[in-house]
Coordinates of C-alpha atoms and ligand atoms in Angstrom, one line a residue:
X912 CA -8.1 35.4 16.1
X913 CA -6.3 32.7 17.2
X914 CA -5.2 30.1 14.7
X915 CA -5.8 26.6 13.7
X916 CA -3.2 24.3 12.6
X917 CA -4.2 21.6 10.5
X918 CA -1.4 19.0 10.2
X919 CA -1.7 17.3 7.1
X920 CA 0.0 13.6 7.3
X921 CA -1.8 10.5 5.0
X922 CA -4.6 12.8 4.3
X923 CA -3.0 15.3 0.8
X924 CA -6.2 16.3 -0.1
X925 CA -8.7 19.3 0.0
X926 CA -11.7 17.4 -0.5
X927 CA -13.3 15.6 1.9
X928 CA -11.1 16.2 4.4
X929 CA -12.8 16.4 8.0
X930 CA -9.8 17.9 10.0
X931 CA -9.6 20.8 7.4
X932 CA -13.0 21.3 7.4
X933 CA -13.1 21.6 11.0
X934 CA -10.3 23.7 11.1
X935 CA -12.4 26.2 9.0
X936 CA -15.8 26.0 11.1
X937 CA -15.4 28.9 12.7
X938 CA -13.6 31.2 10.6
X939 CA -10.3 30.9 12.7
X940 CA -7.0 31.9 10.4
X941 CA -5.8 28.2 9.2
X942 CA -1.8 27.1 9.5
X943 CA -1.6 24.4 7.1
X944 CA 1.4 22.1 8.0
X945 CA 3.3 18.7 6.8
X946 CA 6.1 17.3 9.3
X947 CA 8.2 15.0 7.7
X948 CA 9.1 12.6 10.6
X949 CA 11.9 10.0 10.4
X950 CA 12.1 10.4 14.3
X951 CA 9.8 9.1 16.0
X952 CA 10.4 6.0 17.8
X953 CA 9.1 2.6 16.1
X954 CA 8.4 4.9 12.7
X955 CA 8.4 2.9 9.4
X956 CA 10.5 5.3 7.6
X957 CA 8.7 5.5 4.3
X958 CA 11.0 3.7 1.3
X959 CA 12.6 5.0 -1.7
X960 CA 9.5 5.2 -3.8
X961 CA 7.2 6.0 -1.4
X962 CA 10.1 9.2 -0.6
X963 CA 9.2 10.4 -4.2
X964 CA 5.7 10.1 -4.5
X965 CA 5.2 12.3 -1.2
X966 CA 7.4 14.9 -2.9
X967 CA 5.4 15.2 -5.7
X968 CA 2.1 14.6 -3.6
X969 CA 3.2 17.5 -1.7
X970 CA 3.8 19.7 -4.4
X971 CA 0.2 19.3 -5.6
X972 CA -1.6 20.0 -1.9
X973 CA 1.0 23.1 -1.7
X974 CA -0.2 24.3 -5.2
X975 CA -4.3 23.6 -4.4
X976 CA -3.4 25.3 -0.7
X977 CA -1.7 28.4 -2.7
X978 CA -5.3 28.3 -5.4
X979 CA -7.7 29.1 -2.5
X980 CA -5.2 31.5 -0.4
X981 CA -3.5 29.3 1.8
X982 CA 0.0 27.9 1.9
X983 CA 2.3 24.5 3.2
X984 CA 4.1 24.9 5.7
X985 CA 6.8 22.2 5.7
X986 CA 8.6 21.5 8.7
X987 CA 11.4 18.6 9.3
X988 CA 11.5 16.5 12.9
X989 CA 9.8 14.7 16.0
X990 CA 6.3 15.3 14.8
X991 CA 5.3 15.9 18.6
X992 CA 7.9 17.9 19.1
X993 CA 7.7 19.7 16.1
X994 CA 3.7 20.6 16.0
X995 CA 3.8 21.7 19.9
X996 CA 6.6 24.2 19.1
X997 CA 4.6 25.1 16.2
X998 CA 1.7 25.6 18.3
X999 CA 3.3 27.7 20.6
X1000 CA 5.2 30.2 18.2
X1001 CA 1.8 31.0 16.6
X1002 CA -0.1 31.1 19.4
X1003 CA -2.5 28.2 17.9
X1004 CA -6.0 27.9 19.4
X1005 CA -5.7 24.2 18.0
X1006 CA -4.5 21.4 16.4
X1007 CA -6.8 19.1 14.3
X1008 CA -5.7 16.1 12.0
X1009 CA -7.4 12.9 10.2
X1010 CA -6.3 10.0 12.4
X1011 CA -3.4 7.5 11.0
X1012 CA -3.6 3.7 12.4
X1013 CA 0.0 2.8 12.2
X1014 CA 1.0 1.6 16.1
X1015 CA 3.7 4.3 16.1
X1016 CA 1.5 6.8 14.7
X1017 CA -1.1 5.9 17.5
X1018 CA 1.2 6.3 20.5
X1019 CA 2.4 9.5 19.2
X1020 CA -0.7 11.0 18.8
X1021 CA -1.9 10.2 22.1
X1022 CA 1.4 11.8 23.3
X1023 CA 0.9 15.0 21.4
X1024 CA -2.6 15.2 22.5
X1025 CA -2.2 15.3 26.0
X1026 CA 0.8 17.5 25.7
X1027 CA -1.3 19.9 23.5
X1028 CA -4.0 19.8 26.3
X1029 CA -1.8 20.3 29.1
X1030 CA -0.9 23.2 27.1
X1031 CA -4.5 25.1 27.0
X1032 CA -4.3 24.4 23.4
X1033 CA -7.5 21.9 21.9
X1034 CA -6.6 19.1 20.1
X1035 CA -8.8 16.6 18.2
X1036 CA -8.4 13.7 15.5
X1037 CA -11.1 13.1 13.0
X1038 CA -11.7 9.5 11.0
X1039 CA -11.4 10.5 7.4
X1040 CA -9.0 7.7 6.1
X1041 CA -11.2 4.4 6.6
X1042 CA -14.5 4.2 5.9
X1043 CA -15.4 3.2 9.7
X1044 CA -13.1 3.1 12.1
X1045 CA -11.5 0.2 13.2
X1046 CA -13.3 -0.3 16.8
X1047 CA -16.5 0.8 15.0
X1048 CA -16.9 -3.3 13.3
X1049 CA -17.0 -6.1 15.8
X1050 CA -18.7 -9.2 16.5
X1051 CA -21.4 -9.6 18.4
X1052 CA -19.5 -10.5 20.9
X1053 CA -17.6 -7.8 20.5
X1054 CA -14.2 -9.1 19.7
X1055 CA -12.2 -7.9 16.7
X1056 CA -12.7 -9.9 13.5
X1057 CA -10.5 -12.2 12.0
X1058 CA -12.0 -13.3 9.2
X1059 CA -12.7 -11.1 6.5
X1060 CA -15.8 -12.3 4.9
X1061 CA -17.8 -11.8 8.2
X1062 CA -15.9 -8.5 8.9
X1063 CA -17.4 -6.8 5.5
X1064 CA -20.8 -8.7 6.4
X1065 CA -21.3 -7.4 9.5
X1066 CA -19.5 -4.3 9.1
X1067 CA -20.8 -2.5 5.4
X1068 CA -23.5 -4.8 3.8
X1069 CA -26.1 -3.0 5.2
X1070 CA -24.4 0.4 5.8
X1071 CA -24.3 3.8 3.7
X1072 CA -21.0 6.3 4.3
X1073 CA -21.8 10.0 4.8
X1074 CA -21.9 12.0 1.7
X1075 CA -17.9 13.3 1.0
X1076 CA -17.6 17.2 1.8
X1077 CA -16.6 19.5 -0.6
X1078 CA -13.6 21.1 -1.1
X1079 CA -13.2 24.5 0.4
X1080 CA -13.2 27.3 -1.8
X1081 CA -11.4 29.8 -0.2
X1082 CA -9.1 29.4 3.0
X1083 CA -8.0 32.2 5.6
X1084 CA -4.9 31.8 6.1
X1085 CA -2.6 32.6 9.3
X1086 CA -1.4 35.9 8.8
X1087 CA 1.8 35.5 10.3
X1088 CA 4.9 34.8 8.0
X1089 CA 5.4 31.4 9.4
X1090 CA 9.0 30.1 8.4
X1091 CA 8.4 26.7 6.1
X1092 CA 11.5 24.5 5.0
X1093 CA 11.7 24.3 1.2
X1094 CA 10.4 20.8 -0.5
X1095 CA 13.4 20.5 -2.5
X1096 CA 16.0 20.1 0.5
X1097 CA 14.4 16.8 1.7
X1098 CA 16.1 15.5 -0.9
X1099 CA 12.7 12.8 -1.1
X1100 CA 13.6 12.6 -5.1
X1101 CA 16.7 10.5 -5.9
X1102 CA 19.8 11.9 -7.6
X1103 CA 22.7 10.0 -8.2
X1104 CA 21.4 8.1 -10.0
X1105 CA 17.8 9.5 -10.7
X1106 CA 16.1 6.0 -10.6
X1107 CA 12.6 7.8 -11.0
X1108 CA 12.2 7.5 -15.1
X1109 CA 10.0 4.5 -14.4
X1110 CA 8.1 6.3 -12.0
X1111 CA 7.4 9.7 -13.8
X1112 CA 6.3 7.8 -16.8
X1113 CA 3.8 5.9 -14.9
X1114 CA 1.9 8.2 -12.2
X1115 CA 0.8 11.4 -11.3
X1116 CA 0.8 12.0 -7.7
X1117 CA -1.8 14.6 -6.4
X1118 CA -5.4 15.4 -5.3
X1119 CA -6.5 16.0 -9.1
X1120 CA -4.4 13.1 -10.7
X1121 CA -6.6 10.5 -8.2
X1122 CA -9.8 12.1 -9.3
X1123 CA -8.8 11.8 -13.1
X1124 CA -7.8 8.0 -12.0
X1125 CA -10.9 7.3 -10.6
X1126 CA -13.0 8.7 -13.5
X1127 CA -10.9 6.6 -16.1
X1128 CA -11.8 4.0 -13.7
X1129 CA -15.1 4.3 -13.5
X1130 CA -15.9 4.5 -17.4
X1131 CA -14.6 0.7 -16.9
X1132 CA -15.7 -0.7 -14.2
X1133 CA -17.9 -3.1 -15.4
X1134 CA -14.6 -5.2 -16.8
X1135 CA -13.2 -5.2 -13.0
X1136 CA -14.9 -8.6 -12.4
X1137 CA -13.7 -10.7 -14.9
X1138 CA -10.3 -9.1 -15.8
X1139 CA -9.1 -8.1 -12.3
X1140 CA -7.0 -10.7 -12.8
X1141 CA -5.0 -10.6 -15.4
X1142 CA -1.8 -8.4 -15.2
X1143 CA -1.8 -7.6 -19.0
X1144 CA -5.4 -6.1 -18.6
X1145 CA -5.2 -2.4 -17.0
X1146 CA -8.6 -3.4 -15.1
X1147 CA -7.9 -2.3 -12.0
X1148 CA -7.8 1.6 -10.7
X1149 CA -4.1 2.0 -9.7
X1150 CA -5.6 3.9 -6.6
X1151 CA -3.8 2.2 -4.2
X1152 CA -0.6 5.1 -4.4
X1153 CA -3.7 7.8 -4.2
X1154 CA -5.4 6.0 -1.2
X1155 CA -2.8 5.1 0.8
X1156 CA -1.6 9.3 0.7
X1157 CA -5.1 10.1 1.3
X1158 CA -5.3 12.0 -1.9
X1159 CA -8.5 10.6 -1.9
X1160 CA -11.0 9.1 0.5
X1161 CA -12.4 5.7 0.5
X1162 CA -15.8 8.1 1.2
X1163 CA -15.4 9.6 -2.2
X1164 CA -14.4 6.7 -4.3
X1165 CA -17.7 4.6 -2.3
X1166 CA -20.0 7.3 -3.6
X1167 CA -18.6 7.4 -7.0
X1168 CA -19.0 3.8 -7.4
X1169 CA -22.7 3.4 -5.8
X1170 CA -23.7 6.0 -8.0
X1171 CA -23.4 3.6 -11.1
X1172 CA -25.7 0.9 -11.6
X1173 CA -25.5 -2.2 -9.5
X1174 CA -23.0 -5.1 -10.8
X1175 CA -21.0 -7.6 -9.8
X1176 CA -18.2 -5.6 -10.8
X1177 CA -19.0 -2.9 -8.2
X1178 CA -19.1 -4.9 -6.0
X1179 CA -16.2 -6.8 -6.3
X1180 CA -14.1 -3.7 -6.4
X1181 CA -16.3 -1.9 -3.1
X1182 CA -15.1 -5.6 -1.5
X1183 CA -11.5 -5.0 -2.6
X1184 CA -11.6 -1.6 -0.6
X1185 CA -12.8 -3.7 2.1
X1186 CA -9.5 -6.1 2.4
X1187 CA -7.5 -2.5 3.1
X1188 CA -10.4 -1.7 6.1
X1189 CA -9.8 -5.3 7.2
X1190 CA -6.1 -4.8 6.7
X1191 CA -6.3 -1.6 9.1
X1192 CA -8.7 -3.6 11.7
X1193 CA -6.1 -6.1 12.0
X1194 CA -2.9 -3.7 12.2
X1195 CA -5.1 -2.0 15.0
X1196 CA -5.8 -4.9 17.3
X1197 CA -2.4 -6.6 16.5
X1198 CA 0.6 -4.1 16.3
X1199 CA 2.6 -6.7 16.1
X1200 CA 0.9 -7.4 12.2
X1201 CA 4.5 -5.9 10.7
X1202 CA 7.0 -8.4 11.9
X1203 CA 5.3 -11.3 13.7
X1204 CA 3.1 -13.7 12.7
X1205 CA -0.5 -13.8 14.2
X1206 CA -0.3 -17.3 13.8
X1207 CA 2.5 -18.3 16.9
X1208 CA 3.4 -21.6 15.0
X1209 CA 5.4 -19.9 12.7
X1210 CA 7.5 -17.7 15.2
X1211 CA 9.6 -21.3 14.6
X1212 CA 9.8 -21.4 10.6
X1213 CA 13.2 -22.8 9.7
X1214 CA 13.1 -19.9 7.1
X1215 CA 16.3 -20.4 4.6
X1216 CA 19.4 -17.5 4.9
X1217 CA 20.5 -18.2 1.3
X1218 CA 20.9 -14.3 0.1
X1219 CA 21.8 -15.2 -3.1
X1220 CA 18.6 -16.6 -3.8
X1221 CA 16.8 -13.1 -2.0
X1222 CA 18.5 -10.9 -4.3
X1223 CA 17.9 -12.4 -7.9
X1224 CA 14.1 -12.4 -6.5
X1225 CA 14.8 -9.2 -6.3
X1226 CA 16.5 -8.4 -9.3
X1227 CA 13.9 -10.5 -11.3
X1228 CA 16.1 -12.9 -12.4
X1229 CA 14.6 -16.4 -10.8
X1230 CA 14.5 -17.8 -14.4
X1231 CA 10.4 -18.0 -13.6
X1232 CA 8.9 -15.2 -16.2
X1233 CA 5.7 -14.6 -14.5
X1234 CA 7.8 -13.8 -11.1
X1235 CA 10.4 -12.0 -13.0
X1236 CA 7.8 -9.9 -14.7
X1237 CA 6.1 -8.7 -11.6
X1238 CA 9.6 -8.3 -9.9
X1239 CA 10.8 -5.8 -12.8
X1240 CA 7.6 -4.2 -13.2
X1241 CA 7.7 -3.4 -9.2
X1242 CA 11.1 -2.2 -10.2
X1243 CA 10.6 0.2 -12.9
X1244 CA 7.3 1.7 -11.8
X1245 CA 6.6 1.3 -7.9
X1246 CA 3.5 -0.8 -8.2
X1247 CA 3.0 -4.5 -9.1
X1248 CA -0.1 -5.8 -10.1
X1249 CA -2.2 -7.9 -7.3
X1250 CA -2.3 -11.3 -8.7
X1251 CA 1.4 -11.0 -9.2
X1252 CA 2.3 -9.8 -5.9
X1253 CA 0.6 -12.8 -5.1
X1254 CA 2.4 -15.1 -7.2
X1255 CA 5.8 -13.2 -6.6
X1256 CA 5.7 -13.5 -2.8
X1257 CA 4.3 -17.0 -2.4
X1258 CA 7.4 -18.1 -4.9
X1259 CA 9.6 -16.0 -2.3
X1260 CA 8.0 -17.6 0.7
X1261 CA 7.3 -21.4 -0.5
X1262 CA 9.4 -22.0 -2.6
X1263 CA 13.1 -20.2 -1.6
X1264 CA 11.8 -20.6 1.6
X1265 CA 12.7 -16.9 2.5
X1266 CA 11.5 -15.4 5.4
X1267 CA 7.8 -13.2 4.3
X1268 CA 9.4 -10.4 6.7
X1269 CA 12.1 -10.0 3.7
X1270 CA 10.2 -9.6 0.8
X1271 CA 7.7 -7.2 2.9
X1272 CA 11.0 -5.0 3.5
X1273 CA 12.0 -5.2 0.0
X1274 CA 8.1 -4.2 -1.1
X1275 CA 8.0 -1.4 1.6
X1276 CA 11.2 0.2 0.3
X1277 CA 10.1 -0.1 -3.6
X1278 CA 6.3 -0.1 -3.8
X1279 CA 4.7 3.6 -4.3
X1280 CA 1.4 2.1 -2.9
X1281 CA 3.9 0.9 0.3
X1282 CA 1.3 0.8 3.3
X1283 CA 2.1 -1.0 6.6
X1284 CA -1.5 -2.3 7.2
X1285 CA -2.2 -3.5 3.7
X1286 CA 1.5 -4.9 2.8
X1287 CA 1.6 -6.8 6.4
X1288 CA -1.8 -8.4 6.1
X1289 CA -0.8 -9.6 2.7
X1290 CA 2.3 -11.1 3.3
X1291 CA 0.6 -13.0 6.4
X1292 CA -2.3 -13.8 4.2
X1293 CA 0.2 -15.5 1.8
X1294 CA 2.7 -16.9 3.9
X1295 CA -0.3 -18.9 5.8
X1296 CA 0.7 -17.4 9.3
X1297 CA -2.3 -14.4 9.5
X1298 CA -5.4 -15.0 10.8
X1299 CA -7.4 -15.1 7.2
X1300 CA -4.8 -16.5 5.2
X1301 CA -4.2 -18.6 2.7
X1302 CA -3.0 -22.5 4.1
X1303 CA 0.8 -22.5 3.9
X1304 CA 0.3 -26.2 2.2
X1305 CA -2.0 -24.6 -1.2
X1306 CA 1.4 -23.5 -2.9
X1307 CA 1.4 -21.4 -5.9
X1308 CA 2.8 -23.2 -9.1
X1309 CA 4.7 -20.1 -10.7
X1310 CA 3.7 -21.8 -14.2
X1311 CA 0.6 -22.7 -13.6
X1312 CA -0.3 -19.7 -12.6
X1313 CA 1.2 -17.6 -15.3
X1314 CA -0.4 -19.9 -17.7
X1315 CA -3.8 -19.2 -16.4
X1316 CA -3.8 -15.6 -15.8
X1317 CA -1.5 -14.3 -18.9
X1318 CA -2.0 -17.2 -21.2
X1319 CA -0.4 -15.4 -24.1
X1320 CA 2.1 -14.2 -21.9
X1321 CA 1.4 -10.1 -23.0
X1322 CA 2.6 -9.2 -19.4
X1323 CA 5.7 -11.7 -19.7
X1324 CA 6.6 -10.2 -23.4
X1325 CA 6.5 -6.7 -21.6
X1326 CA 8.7 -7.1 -18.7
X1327 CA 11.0 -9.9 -20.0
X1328 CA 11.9 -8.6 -23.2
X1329 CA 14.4 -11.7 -23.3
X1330 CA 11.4 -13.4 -24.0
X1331 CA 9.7 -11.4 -26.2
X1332 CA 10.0 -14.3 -29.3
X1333 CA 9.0 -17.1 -27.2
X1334 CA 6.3 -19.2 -28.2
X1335 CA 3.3 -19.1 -26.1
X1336 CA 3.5 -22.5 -25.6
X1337 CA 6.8 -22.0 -23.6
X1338 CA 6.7 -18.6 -22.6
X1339 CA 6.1 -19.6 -19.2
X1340 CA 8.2 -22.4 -19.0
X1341 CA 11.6 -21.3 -21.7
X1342 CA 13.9 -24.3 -20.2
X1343 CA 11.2 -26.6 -21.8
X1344 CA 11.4 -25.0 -25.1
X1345 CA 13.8 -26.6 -28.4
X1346 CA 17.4 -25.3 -27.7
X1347 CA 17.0 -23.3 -31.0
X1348 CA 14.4 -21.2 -29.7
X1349 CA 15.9 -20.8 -26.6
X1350 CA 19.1 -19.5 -28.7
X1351 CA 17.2 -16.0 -28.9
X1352 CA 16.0 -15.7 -24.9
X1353 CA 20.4 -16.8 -23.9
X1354 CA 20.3 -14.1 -21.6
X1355 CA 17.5 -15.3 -19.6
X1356 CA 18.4 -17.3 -16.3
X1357 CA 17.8 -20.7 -16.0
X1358 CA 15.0 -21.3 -13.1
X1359 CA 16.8 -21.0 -9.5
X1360 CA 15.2 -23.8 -7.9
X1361 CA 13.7 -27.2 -8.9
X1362 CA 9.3 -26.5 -8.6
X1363 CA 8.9 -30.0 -7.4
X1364 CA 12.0 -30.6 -4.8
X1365 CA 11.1 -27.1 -3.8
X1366 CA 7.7 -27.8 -2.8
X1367 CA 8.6 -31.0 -0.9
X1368 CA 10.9 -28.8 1.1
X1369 CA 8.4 -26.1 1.5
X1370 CA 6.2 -28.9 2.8
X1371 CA 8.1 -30.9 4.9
X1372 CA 9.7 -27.3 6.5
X1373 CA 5.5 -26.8 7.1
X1374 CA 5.4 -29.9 8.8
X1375 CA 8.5 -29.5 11.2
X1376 CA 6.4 -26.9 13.1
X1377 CA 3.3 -29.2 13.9
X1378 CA 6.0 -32.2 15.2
X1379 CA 6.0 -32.6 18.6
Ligands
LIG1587 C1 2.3 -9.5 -0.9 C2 1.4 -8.3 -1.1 C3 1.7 -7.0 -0.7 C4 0.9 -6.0 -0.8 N1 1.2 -4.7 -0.4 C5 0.4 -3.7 -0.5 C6 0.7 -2.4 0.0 O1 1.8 -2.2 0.5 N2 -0.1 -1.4 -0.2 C7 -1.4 -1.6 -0.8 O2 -2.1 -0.6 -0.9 N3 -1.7 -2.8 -1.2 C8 -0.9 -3.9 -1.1 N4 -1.3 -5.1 -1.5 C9 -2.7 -5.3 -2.0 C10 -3.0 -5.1 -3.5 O3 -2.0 -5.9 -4.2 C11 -2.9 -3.7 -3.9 O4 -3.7 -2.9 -3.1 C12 -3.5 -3.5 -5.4 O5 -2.7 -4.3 -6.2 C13 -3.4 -2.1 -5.8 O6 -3.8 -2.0 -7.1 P1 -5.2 -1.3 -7.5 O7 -5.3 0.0 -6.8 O8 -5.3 -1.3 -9.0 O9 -6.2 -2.3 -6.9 P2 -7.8 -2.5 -7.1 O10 -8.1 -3.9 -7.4 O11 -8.3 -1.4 -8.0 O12 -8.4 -2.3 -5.6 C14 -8.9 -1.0 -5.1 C15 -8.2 -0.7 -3.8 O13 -8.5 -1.7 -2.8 C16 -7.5 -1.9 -1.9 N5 -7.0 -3.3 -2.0 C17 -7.1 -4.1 -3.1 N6 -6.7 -5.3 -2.8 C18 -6.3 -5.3 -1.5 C19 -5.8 -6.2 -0.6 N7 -5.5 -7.5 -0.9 N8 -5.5 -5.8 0.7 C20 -5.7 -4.6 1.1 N9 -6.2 -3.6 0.3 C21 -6.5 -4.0 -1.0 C22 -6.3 -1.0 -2.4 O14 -6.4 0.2 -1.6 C23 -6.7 -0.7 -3.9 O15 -6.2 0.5 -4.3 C24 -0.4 -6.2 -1.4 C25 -0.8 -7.5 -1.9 C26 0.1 -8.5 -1.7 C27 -0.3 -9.9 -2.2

């Protein structure tokens, strides 16, 4: 029999996985294959961190492939290029894959479609990523949303996903040796210097690591709600790096929470998955999400072009501990908390007056969870230019909000161990504090910009852009 290849791309997981069970339908011999594509035109290159999760991520799906009979075929290229020569050499019956919404990613698989078609060889995408697809939610006239309260209203208050499928037991694989690259020459790990400590310490990429993640989560859920908030509290999941590899489906992690009792905690967190569908209904009717603002006003945004400035944000050395903490935990583990992204990209935005496309560059490059739909949306939504964003003129105090949402400062004291013997009382505010406490903290910059004349600037740089 002919085979089936199954190209595997933001989808690393057995379970639940339409393509792959589609692939198996009929019995055809299955060629399980990754492309690692750094090729094709407009592609988001995937960052450092995101580099080393997939290695590991890929690991795992070759290891659960290798369980049930099957194998990974890793190939290196043009992903069209690279699956239609594919195709050919075996002879394929088909190509299948869970469909991807980047605008690159979208282009290219029309490309390859047609080419596989022209070819006498099927080809067909499946939605197994979002919980609906993007076209699937619109108003009632029709029209993408832009607001994201009426999106999850209209799209998922009254709606039920399809039970998850199972993983496959057993898989026939292509009989052919089939020539795969080895893992460990993408070089997707660094060396020289091995920056990944951090990382290794604080995740486990893979198909069973996101359903451990999501069990731990669930036997917790019901502090979501009130402790989402606060960085020191491990109340969220940490699913984001899982989700956004597909090493589990939004389907599954729906179903595991509906299946516990009804709470406000529930559904804040099934609303939370909601801002990543919204996120991929936006990037899907605006392309342009990644590097222009949906709101034209602020194509003119006198942004500021003091590097200086950029780079100790950064570094995590602003001199405001809240920021600094986020910055150095995004540093040393590839994920920030959300409250603190918050925080640390409206300080870069408002107040250094840095242009959001910067800091989203800097996140793509060192977040694990990097994701061009969900990082986009949320830099627009907090530099005021999206369409559901927060008003440019609501500026974050960095204080302020430190004080509220880590009022002992527990996630301060953990990033910023300069600070670890401040008071509470000054822990988010050090130049305040008696010169002899601040004796012990001496290494700990002083803050990089005045919070009030910085605000007036943000404010009156705001204003510039409505002036006739
Ligand atoms: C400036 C900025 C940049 C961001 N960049 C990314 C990014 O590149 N990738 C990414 O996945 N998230 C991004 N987020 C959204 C959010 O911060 C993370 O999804 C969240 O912190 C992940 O932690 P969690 O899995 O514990 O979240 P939980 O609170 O447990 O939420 C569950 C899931 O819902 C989704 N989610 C939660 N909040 C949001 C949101 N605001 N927008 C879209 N989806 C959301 C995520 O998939 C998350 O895993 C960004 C937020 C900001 C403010």
């Amino acid at each position: 029999m002919r085979p089936v290849i199954c190209w595997f791309r933001q989808d690393l997981r057995l379970a639940d996985n339409p393509a792959l069970a589609a692939a198996q339908a009929d019995g055809s011999p299955i060629v399980a294959l990754f492309v690692l594509d750094d090729e094709t035109p407009g592609i988001w290159r995937a960052g450092g961190a995101s580099r080393w999760w997939l290695h590991h991520s890929l690991q795992s799906l070759g290891d659960s492939l290798e369980e049930i009979g099957g194998s990974l075929v890793l190939r290196r290229g043009r992903a069209e290029s690279v699956v239609c020569g594919l195709a050919d050499e075996m002879g394929a019956k088909a190509v299948v894959w869970n469909r991807a919404y980047e605008p690159y990613a979208i282009e290219r698989d029309k490309r390859l479609k047609a080419a596989l078609l022209a070819r006498g060889i099927g080809a067909e995408s499946f939605g197994g990523s979002l919980l609906r697809e993007p076209w699937e939610v619109r108003t009632a006239a029709g029209t993408p949303f832009k607001v994201f309260t009426p999106y999850w209203r209209a799209g998922f208050a009254q709606w039920q996903p399809s039970p998850p499928l199972p993983a496959p037991t057993s898989l026939r694989s292509a009989l052919a040796d089939i020539e795969s690259e080895n893992l460990a020459d993408w070089n997707l790990t660094p060396s020289n210097p091995d920056w990944s400590g951090g990382l290794r310490t604080a995740w486990h990429p893979g198909e069973p690591s996101a359903q451990f993640q999501l069990s731990g989560f669930l036997a917790r859920l019901s502090e979501y709600a009130g402790s989402r908030d606060a960085p020191a509290a491990a109340a969220t999941s940490r699913l984001s790096p899982h989700l956004h590899f597909g090493e589990i489906s939004p389907r599954q992690i729906w179903h595991a929470v509906s299946s516990q009792p009804p709470s406000s905690s529930a559904e804040k967190f099934l609303s939370e998955i909601g801002w990543r569908e919204f996120s991929h209904h936006l990037l899907f009717y605006n392309p342009q999400l990644p590097h222009a603002p949906l709101d034209p006003k602020f194509a003119a945004f006198p942004w500021s072009s003091d590097a200086e400035k950029f780079v100790r944000w950064t570094r995590g050395r602003t001199g405001f501990p809240i920021v600094d903490a986020g910055m150095r935990e995004l540093w040393a583990t590839g994920w920030m908390h959300n409250r603190v992204r918050m925080i640390g990209a409206s300080f870069l935005v408002k107040q250094l007056g840095v242009d959001w496309r910067r800091g989203a560059e800097w996140f793509w490059d060192t977040l694990v969870d990097a994701d061009l739909a969900n990082n986009s949306a949320s830099w627009q939504w907090v530099a005021g230019c999206g369409t559901d964003a927060a008003p440019f003129f609501r500026i974050f105090n960095p204080v302020l909000q430190g004080e509220k949402f880590d009022p002992h400062g527990a996630y301060v004291r953990r990033w910023v161990p300069e600070l670890q013997l401040m008071p509470d009382e000054f822990i988010h505010k050090p130049w305040t504090a008696p010169s002899e406490l601040r004796k012990g903290a001496k290494s700990y910059p002083e803050p990089i910009v005045d919070l009030a004349a910085a605000r007036a600037r943000a404010l009156e740089a705001y204003r510039s852009l409505s002036a006739p």
